[in-house]
mmCIF file with all atom_site columns, C-alpha atoms in Angstrom:
data_model
loop_
_atom_site.group_PDB
_atom_site.id
_atom_site.type_symbol
_atom_site.label_atom_id
_atom_site.label_alt_id
_atom_site.label_comp_id
_atom_site.label_asym_id
_atom_site.label_entity_id
_atom_site.label_seq_id
_atom_site.pdbx_PDB_ins_code
_atom_site.Cartn_x
_atom_site.Cartn_y
_atom_site.Cartn_z
_atom_site.occupancy
_atom_site.B_iso_or_equiv
_atom_site.pdbx_formal_charge
_atom_site.auth_seq_id
_atom_site.auth_comp_id
_atom_site.auth_asym_id
_atom_site.auth_atom_id
_atom_site.pdbx_PDB_model_num
ATOM 1   C CA . MET A 1 1   ? 107.853 -30.701 113.939 1.00 96.00 ? 1   MET A CA 1
ATOM 2   C CA . TYR A 1 2   ? 107.668 -29.786 110.037 1.00 97.00 ? 2   TYR A CA 1
ATOM 3   C CA . ILE A 1 3   ? 108.867 -31.728 107.077 1.00 97.00 ? 3   ILE A CA 1
ATOM 4   C CA . ARG A 1 4   ? 110.037 -30.904 103.567 1.00 94.00 ? 4   ARG A CA 1
ATOM 5   C CA . PHE A 1 5   ? 111.250 -33.062 100.809 1.00 94.00 ? 5   PHE A CA 1
ATOM 6   C CA . ILE A 1 6   ? 113.750 -31.491 98.340  1.00 91.00 ? 6   ILE A CA 1
ATOM 7   C CA . THR A 1 7   ? 115.450 -32.764 95.277  1.00 90.00 ? 7   THR A CA 1
ATOM 8   C CA . GLN A 1 8   ? 117.668 -31.336 92.533  1.00 84.00 ? 8   GLN A CA 1
ATOM 9   C CA . PHE A 1 9   ? 117.545 -31.874 88.807  1.00 79.00 ? 9   PHE A CA 1
ATOM 10  C CA . ILE A 1 10  ? 118.094 -29.828 85.591  1.00 78.00 ? 10  ILE A CA 1
ATOM 11  C CA . ASN A 1 11  ? 114.833 -29.658 83.621  1.00 73.00 ? 11  ASN A CA 1
ATOM 12  C CA . GLU A 1 12  ? 114.805 -29.384 79.702  1.00 75.00 ? 12  GLU A CA 1
ATOM 13  C CA . GLU A 1 13  ? 115.530 -25.670 79.689  1.00 78.00 ? 13  GLU A CA 1
ATOM 14  C CA . GLY A 1 14  ? 118.590 -26.267 81.806  1.00 79.00 ? 14  GLY A CA 1
ATOM 15  C CA . GLN A 1 15  ? 117.076 -24.549 84.746  1.00 75.00 ? 15  GLN A CA 1
ATOM 16  C CA . ASN A 1 16  ? 118.094 -26.106 88.223  1.00 78.00 ? 16  ASN A CA 1
ATOM 17  C CA . LYS A 1 17  ? 114.889 -27.002 90.161  1.00 71.00 ? 17  LYS A CA 1
ATOM 18  C CA . THR A 1 18  ? 114.548 -28.332 93.719  1.00 76.00 ? 18  THR A CA 1
ATOM 19  C CA . GLY A 1 19  ? 110.700 -28.860 94.258  1.00 84.00 ? 19  GLY A CA 1
ATOM 20  C CA . LEU A 1 20  ? 109.331 -32.372 94.939  1.00 91.00 ? 20  LEU A CA 1
ATOM 21  C CA . PHE A 1 21  ? 106.090 -31.559 92.920  1.00 92.00 ? 21  PHE A CA 1
ATOM 22  C CA . GLN A 1 22  ? 108.149 -29.951 90.069  1.00 90.00 ? 22  GLN A CA 1
ATOM 23  C CA . ALA A 1 23  ? 110.122 -33.353 90.026  1.00 93.00 ? 23  ALA A CA 1
ATOM 24  C CA . MET A 1 24  ? 106.818 -35.252 89.910  1.00 95.00 ? 24  MET A CA 1
ATOM 25  C CA . GLY A 1 25  ? 105.497 -33.043 86.891  1.00 94.00 ? 25  GLY A CA 1
ATOM 26  C CA . PHE A 1 26  ? 108.906 -33.371 85.272  1.00 92.00 ? 26  PHE A CA 1
ATOM 27  C CA . ILE A 1 27  ? 109.114 -37.323 85.403  1.00 94.00 ? 27  ILE A CA 1
ATOM 28  C CA . ARG A 1 28  ? 105.421 -37.720 84.629  1.00 96.00 ? 28  ARG A CA 1
ATOM 29  C CA . ASP A 1 29  ? 105.774 -35.798 81.441  1.00 95.00 ? 29  ASP A CA 1
ATOM 30  C CA . HIS A 1 30  ? 109.226 -37.013 80.239  1.00 94.00 ? 30  HIS A CA 1
ATOM 31  C CA . PRO A 1 31  ? 108.847 -39.311 77.223  1.00 94.00 ? 31  PRO A CA 1
ATOM 32  C CA . LEU A 1 32  ? 111.107 -41.883 78.737  1.00 94.00 ? 32  LEU A CA 1
ATOM 33  C CA . THR A 1 33  ? 109.028 -42.598 81.736  1.00 96.00 ? 33  THR A CA 1
ATOM 34  C CA . ASP A 1 34  ? 107.524 -45.939 81.943  1.00 96.00 ? 34  ASP A CA 1
ATOM 35  C CA . ASP A 1 35  ? 103.841 -46.120 81.174  1.00 97.00 ? 35  ASP A CA 1
ATOM 36  C CA . ASP A 1 36  ? 103.111 -47.848 84.781  1.00 98.00 ? 36  ASP A CA 1
ATOM 37  C CA . ASP A 1 37  ? 105.002 -45.082 86.437  1.00 98.00 ? 37  ASP A CA 1
ATOM 38  C CA . GLU A 1 38  ? 103.384 -42.313 84.318  1.00 98.00 ? 38  GLU A CA 1
ATOM 39  C CA . SER A 1 39  ? 100.056 -43.610 85.254  1.00 98.00 ? 39  SER A CA 1
ATOM 40  C CA . LYS A 1 40  ? 100.958 -43.580 88.980  1.00 98.00 ? 40  LYS A CA 1
ATOM 41  C CA . LEU A 1 41  ? 102.206 -40.045 88.815  1.00 98.00 ? 41  LEU A CA 1
ATOM 42  C CA . LYS A 1 42  ? 99.186  -38.865 87.140  1.00 98.00 ? 42  LYS A CA 1
ATOM 43  C CA . ASP A 1 43  ? 97.176  -40.686 90.092  1.00 98.00 ? 43  ASP A CA 1
ATOM 44  C CA . LEU A 1 44  ? 99.352  -39.089 92.569  1.00 98.00 ? 44  LEU A CA 1
ATOM 45  C CA . THR A 1 45  ? 99.065  -35.570 91.015  1.00 97.00 ? 45  THR A CA 1
ATOM 46  C CA . THR A 1 46  ? 95.259  -35.921 91.058  1.00 98.00 ? 46  THR A CA 1
ATOM 47  C CA . TRP A 1 47  ? 95.477  -37.005 94.816  1.00 98.00 ? 47  TRP A CA 1
ATOM 48  C CA . PHE A 1 48  ? 97.398  -34.100 95.626  1.00 97.00 ? 48  PHE A CA 1
ATOM 49  C CA . GLU A 1 49  ? 95.449  -31.641 93.883  1.00 95.00 ? 49  GLU A CA 1
ATOM 50  C CA . GLU A 1 50  ? 92.194  -32.854 95.454  1.00 97.00 ? 50  GLU A CA 1
ATOM 51  C CA . ASN A 1 51  ? 93.812  -33.123 98.978  1.00 98.00 ? 51  ASN A CA 1
ATOM 52  C CA . LEU A 1 52  ? 96.491  -30.330 99.383  1.00 96.00 ? 52  LEU A CA 1
ATOM 53  C CA . ASP A 1 53  ? 95.548  -26.765 98.803  1.00 91.00 ? 53  ASP A CA 1
ATOM 54  C CA . ALA A 1 54  ? 97.606  -24.729 96.721  1.00 84.00 ? 54  ALA A CA 1
ATOM 55  C CA . PRO A 1 55  ? 98.149  -21.443 98.415  1.00 75.00 ? 55  PRO A CA 1
ATOM 56  C CA . LYS A 1 56  ? 96.354  -18.578 96.470  1.00 67.00 ? 56  LYS A CA 1
ATOM 57  C CA . TRP A 1 57  ? 97.475  -15.814 98.842  1.00 61.00 ? 57  TRP A CA 1
ATOM 58  C CA . PHE A 1 58  ? 100.276 -15.241 101.103 1.00 56.00 ? 58  PHE A CA 1
ATOM 59  C CA . ALA A 1 59  ? 100.179 -13.069 104.400 1.00 52.00 ? 59  ALA A CA 1
ATOM 60  C CA . ASN A 1 60  ? 103.020 -10.543 104.474 1.00 54.00 ? 60  ASN A CA 1
ATOM 61  C CA . PRO A 1 61  ? 103.628 -10.184 108.103 1.00 52.00 ? 61  PRO A CA 1
ATOM 62  C CA . LEU A 1 62  ? 106.673 -8.007  107.873 1.00 54.00 ? 62  LEU A CA 1
ATOM 63  C CA . GLY A 1 63  ? 105.180 -5.531  105.418 1.00 55.00 ? 63  GLY A CA 1
ATOM 64  C CA . ARG A 1 64  ? 107.809 -5.950  102.817 1.00 54.00 ? 64  ARG A CA 1
ATOM 65  C CA . ARG A 1 65  ? 107.609 -4.328  99.552  1.00 49.00 ? 65  ARG A CA 1
ATOM 66  C CA . TYR A 1 66  ? 109.102 -7.352  97.452  1.00 48.00 ? 66  TYR A CA 1
ATOM 67  C CA . GLU A 1 67  ? 107.413 -10.914 96.955  1.00 54.00 ? 67  GLU A CA 1
ATOM 68  C CA . ILE A 1 68  ? 108.742 -13.291 99.759  1.00 50.00 ? 68  ILE A CA 1
ATOM 69  C CA . LYS A 1 69  ? 110.006 -16.381 98.434  1.00 76.00 ? 69  LYS A CA 1
ATOM 70  C CA . SER A 1 70  ? 108.480 -19.064 100.787 1.00 83.00 ? 70  SER A CA 1
ATOM 71  C CA . LEU A 1 71  ? 109.052 -22.836 100.990 1.00 88.00 ? 71  LEU A CA 1
ATOM 72  C CA . SER A 1 72  ? 106.133 -25.188 101.943 1.00 91.00 ? 72  SER A CA 1
ATOM 73  C CA . TRP A 1 73  ? 106.602 -27.749 104.681 1.00 95.00 ? 73  TRP A CA 1
ATOM 74  C CA . PHE A 1 74  ? 104.337 -30.457 105.738 1.00 98.00 ? 74  PHE A CA 1
ATOM 75  C CA . LYS A 1 75  ? 103.128 -30.776 109.305 1.00 98.00 ? 75  LYS A CA 1
ATOM 76  C CA . ASP A 1 76  ? 103.896 -33.849 111.004 1.00 98.00 ? 76  ASP A CA 1
ATOM 77  C CA . THR A 1 77  ? 100.310 -34.698 111.432 1.00 98.00 ? 77  THR A CA 1
ATOM 78  C CA . ALA A 1 78  ? 99.563  -34.849 107.954 1.00 98.00 ? 78  ALA A CA 1
ATOM 79  C CA . LYS A 1 79  ? 100.048 -38.567 108.042 1.00 98.00 ? 79  LYS A CA 1
ATOM 80  C CA . GLU A 1 80  ? 98.335  -39.371 104.742 1.00 99.00 ? 80  GLU A CA 1
ATOM 81  C CA . HIS A 1 81  ? 100.030 -36.641 102.667 1.00 99.00 ? 81  HIS A CA 1
ATOM 82  C CA . ILE A 1 82  ? 103.303 -38.092 103.759 1.00 98.00 ? 82  ILE A CA 1
ATOM 83  C CA . LEU A 1 83  ? 102.494 -41.664 103.076 1.00 98.00 ? 83  LEU A CA 1
ATOM 84  C CA . LYS A 1 84  ? 101.426 -40.323 99.405  1.00 99.00 ? 84  LYS A CA 1
ATOM 85  C CA . VAL A 1 85  ? 104.812 -38.455 99.167  1.00 98.00 ? 85  VAL A CA 1
ATOM 86  C CA . ASN A 1 86  ? 106.615 -41.674 100.156 1.00 98.00 ? 86  ASN A CA 1
ATOM 87  C CA . GLU A 1 87  ? 104.924 -43.364 97.360  1.00 98.00 ? 87  GLU A CA 1
ATOM 88  C CA . LEU A 1 88  ? 106.046 -40.463 95.191  1.00 98.00 ? 88  LEU A CA 1
ATOM 89  C CA . ILE A 1 89  ? 109.687 -40.734 96.421  1.00 98.00 ? 89  ILE A CA 1
ATOM 90  C CA . GLU A 1 90  ? 109.687 -44.734 95.416  1.00 98.00 ? 90  GLU A CA 1
ATOM 91  C CA . ILE A 1 91  ? 109.025 -43.798 91.754  1.00 98.00 ? 91  ILE A CA 1
ATOM 92  C CA . LEU A 1 92  ? 111.285 -40.691 91.751  1.00 96.00 ? 92  LEU A CA 1
ATOM 93  C CA . GLU A 1 93  ? 114.291 -42.621 92.977  1.00 96.00 ? 93  GLU A CA 1
ATOM 94  C CA . LYS A 1 94  ? 113.708 -45.315 90.088  1.00 96.00 ? 94  LYS A CA 1
ATOM 95  C CA . TYR A 1 95  ? 114.811 -42.193 87.711  1.00 95.00 ? 95  TYR A CA 1
ATOM 96  C CA . ASP A 1 96  ? 117.897 -41.432 89.863  1.00 93.00 ? 96  ASP A CA 1
ATOM 97  C CA . LEU A 1 97  ? 116.466 -38.635 91.620  1.00 93.00 ? 97  LEU A CA 1
ATOM 98  C CA . ILE A 1 98  ? 117.848 -38.212 95.354  1.00 92.00 ? 98  ILE A CA 1
ATOM 99  C CA . ILE A 1 99  ? 115.199 -36.901 97.674  1.00 94.00 ? 99  ILE A CA 1
ATOM 100 C CA . GLU A 1 100 ? 116.069 -35.428 100.844 1.00 94.00 ? 100 GLU A CA 1
ATOM 101 C CA . ARG A 1 101 ? 114.000 -35.238 103.985 1.00 95.00 ? 101 ARG A CA 1
ATOM 102 C CA . VAL A 1 102 ? 114.621 -32.032 105.905 1.00 93.00 ? 102 VAL A CA 1
ATOM 103 C CA . THR A 1 103 ? 112.869 -31.315 109.453 1.00 95.00 ? 103 THR A CA 1
ATOM 104 C CA . SER A 1 104 ? 112.774 -28.360 111.308 1.00 93.00 ? 104 SER A CA 1
ATOM 105 C CA . LYS A 1 105 ? 110.792 -26.910 114.147 1.00 92.00 ? 105 LYS A CA 1
ATOM 106 C CA . ASP A 1 106 ? 111.360 -23.099 113.486 1.00 89.00 ? 106 ASP A CA 1
ATOM 107 C CA . LEU A 1 107 ? 110.625 -22.349 109.872 1.00 92.00 ? 107 LEU A CA 1
ATOM 108 C CA . GLY A 1 108 ? 110.866 -18.583 109.756 1.00 90.00 ? 108 GLY A CA 1
ATOM 109 C CA . HIS A 1 109 ? 108.149 -16.105 108.892 1.00 89.00 ? 109 HIS A CA 1
ATOM 110 C CA . ARG A 1 110 ? 104.884 -18.026 108.056 1.00 91.00 ? 110 ARG A CA 1
ATOM 111 C CA . VAL A 1 111 ? 103.076 -16.485 104.986 1.00 90.00 ? 111 VAL A CA 1
ATOM 112 C CA . TYR A 1 112 ? 100.409 -19.353 104.498 1.00 91.00 ? 112 TYR A CA 1
ATOM 113 C CA . GLU A 1 113 ? 99.110  -22.110 106.835 1.00 94.00 ? 113 GLU A CA 1
ATOM 114 C CA . ASP A 1 114 ? 96.279  -24.745 106.519 1.00 95.00 ? 114 ASP A CA 1
ATOM 115 C CA . GLU A 1 115 ? 95.560  -28.032 108.192 1.00 97.00 ? 115 GLU A CA 1
ATOM 116 C CA . PHE A 1 116 ? 98.407  -30.050 106.536 1.00 98.00 ? 116 PHE A CA 1
ATOM 117 C CA . GLN A 1 117 ? 100.853 -27.432 105.450 1.00 97.00 ? 117 GLN A CA 1
ATOM 118 C CA . VAL A 1 118 ? 102.856 -24.428 106.446 1.00 95.00 ? 118 VAL A CA 1
ATOM 119 C CA . SER A 1 119 ? 104.784 -21.953 103.881 1.00 92.00 ? 119 SER A CA 1
ATOM 120 C CA . ALA A 1 120 ? 107.202 -19.891 105.524 1.00 91.00 ? 120 ALA A CA 1
ATOM 121 C CA . GLU A 1 121 ? 110.258 -17.404 104.468 1.00 88.00 ? 121 GLU A CA 1
ATOM 122 C CA . PRO A 1 122 ? 113.417 -19.259 105.838 1.00 84.00 ? 122 PRO A CA 1
ATOM 123 C CA . LEU A 1 123 ? 115.450 -17.999 108.560 1.00 77.00 ? 123 LEU A CA 1
ATOM 124 C CA . LYS A 1 124 ? 118.806 -16.744 107.063 1.00 72.00 ? 124 LYS A CA 1
ATOM 125 C CA . SER A 1 125 ? 120.547 -19.230 109.198 1.00 66.00 ? 125 SER A CA 1
ATOM 126 C CA . ASN A 1 126 ? 118.456 -22.332 107.431 1.00 60.00 ? 126 ASN A CA 1
ATOM 127 C CA . ARG A 1 127 ? 118.251 -21.091 103.974 1.00 55.00 ? 127 ARG A CA 1
ATOM 128 C CA . LYS A 1 128 ? 121.381 -23.227 102.527 1.00 56.00 ? 128 LYS A CA 1
ATOM 129 C CA . ARG A 1 129 ? 119.876 -26.360 104.506 1.00 56.00 ? 129 ARG A CA 1
ATOM 130 C CA . VAL A 1 130 ? 116.224 -26.177 103.150 1.00 56.00 ? 130 VAL A CA 1
ATOM 131 C CA . ILE A 1 131 ? 116.428 -24.624 99.765  1.00 56.00 ? 131 ILE A CA 1
#
Protein backbone atom coordinates (compact mmCIF):
# COMPACT_ATOMS: atom_id res chain seq x y z
CA MET A 1 0.00 0.00 0.00
CA TYR A 2 1.19 3.51 -0.81
CA ILE A 3 0.15 6.75 0.85
CA ARG A 4 0.03 10.27 -0.56
CA PHE A 5 -0.95 13.43 1.28
CA ILE A 6 -2.45 16.26 -0.75
CA THR A 7 -3.78 19.71 -0.03
CA GLN A 8 -4.82 22.72 -2.04
CA PHE A 9 -3.84 26.30 -1.44
CA ILE A 10 -3.19 29.41 -3.46
CA ASN A 11 0.30 30.83 -3.04
CA GLU A 12 1.19 34.52 -3.06
CA GLU A 13 1.57 34.47 -6.86
CA GLY A 14 -2.01 33.18 -7.19
CA GLN A 15 -0.90 29.71 -8.27
CA ASN A 16 -2.82 26.62 -7.15
CA LYS A 17 -0.49 24.23 -5.33
CA THR A 18 -1.20 20.73 -4.08
CA GLY A 19 2.01 19.45 -2.52
CA LEU A 20 2.32 18.81 1.20
CA PHE A 21 5.94 20.00 1.24
CA GLN A 22 5.02 23.08 -0.80
CA ALA A 23 2.41 23.85 1.86
CA MET A 24 5.00 23.35 4.60
CA GLY A 25 7.33 25.89 2.98
CA PHE A 26 4.52 28.35 2.32
CA ILE A 27 3.25 28.32 5.92
CA ARG A 28 6.78 28.22 7.39
CA ASP A 29 7.81 31.34 5.47
CA HIS A 30 4.52 33.25 5.79
CA PRO A 31 4.82 36.41 7.93
CA LEU A 32 1.63 35.60 9.90
CA THR A 33 2.83 32.18 11.03
CA ASP A 34 3.20 31.81 14.79
CA ASP A 35 6.86 31.80 15.93
CA ASP A 36 6.52 28.40 17.64
CA ASP A 37 4.95 26.86 14.53
CA GLU A 38 7.63 28.42 12.33
CA SER A 39 10.31 26.83 14.52
CA LYS A 40 8.59 23.42 14.40
CA LEU A 41 8.23 23.68 10.62
CA LYS A 42 11.92 24.54 10.27
CA ASP A 43 12.77 21.47 12.36
CA LEU A 44 10.50 19.30 10.23
CA THR A 45 12.01 20.73 7.04
CA THR A 46 15.48 19.82 8.31
CA TRP A 47 14.33 16.34 9.32
CA PHE A 48 12.84 15.61 5.89
CA GLU A 49 15.91 17.03 4.11
CA GLU A 50 18.11 14.68 6.14
CA ASN A 51 15.87 11.60 6.02
CA LEU A 52 14.06 11.64 2.69
CA ASP A 53 15.95 11.75 -0.58
CA ALA A 54 14.77 14.17 -3.22
CA PRO A 55 14.94 12.25 -6.50
CA LYS A 56 17.76 13.63 -8.65
CA TRP A 57 16.73 11.63 -11.71
CA PHE A 58 13.76 9.68 -12.93
CA ALA A 59 13.68 6.55 -15.03
CA ASN A 60 11.73 6.85 -18.24
CA PRO A 61 10.39 3.31 -18.64
CA LEU A 62 8.22 4.09 -21.63
CA GLY A 63 10.87 5.98 -23.60
CA ARG A 64 8.76 9.12 -23.78
CA ARG A 65 10.23 12.28 -25.23
CA TYR A 66 8.42 14.60 -22.84
CA GLU A 67 8.99 15.03 -19.14
CA ILE A 68 6.86 12.74 -17.02
CA LYS A 69 4.68 14.37 -14.37
CA SER A 70 5.20 12.02 -11.48
CA LEU A 71 3.66 12.03 -8.02
CA SER A 72 5.46 10.96 -4.87
CA TRP A 73 4.02 8.38 -2.50
CA PHE A 74 5.23 7.07 0.84
CA LYS A 75 5.53 3.34 1.25
CA ASP A 76 3.38 2.15 4.13
CA THR A 77 6.55 0.76 5.72
CA ALA A 78 7.98 4.31 6.10
CA LYS A 79 6.54 4.51 9.62
CA GLU A 80 8.81 7.25 10.99
CA HIS A 81 8.29 9.42 7.92
CA ILE A 82 4.53 9.07 8.21
CA LEU A 83 4.68 10.01 11.91
CA LYS A 84 6.58 13.18 10.93
CA VAL A 85 3.99 13.91 8.25
CA ASN A 86 1.30 13.65 10.93
CA GLU A 87 3.19 16.25 13.00
CA LEU A 88 3.30 18.45 9.92
CA ILE A 89 -0.42 18.00 9.25
CA GLU A 90 -1.26 19.01 12.81
CA ILE A 91 0.47 22.35 12.25
CA LEU A 92 -0.89 22.96 8.74
CA GLU A 93 -4.46 22.33 9.87
CA LYS A 94 -4.09 25.16 12.40
CA TYR A 95 -3.81 27.44 9.35
CA ASP A 96 -7.02 26.06 7.81
CA LEU A 97 -5.33 23.80 5.28
CA ILE A 98 -7.22 20.59 4.64
CA ILE A 99 -4.95 17.61 4.10
CA GLU A 100 -6.33 14.55 2.35
CA ARG A 101 -4.75 11.13 2.77
CA VAL A 102 -4.98 9.04 -0.40
CA THR A 103 -3.99 5.37 -0.58
CA SER A 104 -3.37 3.18 -3.58
CA LYS A 105 -2.00 -0.22 -4.48
CA ASP A 106 -1.39 0.57 -8.16
CA LEU A 107 0.52 3.80 -8.74
CA GLY A 108 1.09 3.64 -12.46
CA HIS A 109 4.48 3.87 -14.16
CA ARG A 110 7.24 4.06 -11.54
CA VAL A 111 9.96 6.55 -12.35
CA TYR A 112 11.84 6.56 -9.00
CA GLU A 113 11.94 4.37 -5.92
CA ASP A 114 13.93 4.17 -2.71
CA GLU A 115 13.46 2.62 0.74
CA PHE A 116 10.73 5.06 1.82
CA GLN A 117 9.02 6.39 -1.29
CA VAL A 118 7.97 5.82 -4.87
CA SER A 119 7.40 8.41 -7.58
CA ALA A 120 5.11 7.34 -10.39
CA GLU A 121 3.18 8.74 -13.30
CA PRO A 122 -0.44 8.08 -12.33
CA LEU A 123 -2.73 5.93 -14.40
CA LYS A 124 -5.29 7.95 -16.33
CA SER A 125 -8.07 6.39 -14.27
CA ASN A 126 -6.51 7.69 -11.02
CA ARG A 127 -5.25 11.15 -12.04
CA LYS A 128 -8.19 13.20 -10.76
CA ARG A 129 -8.19 11.34 -7.45
CA VAL A 130 -4.48 11.70 -6.59
CA ILE A 131 -3.49 15.13 -7.93
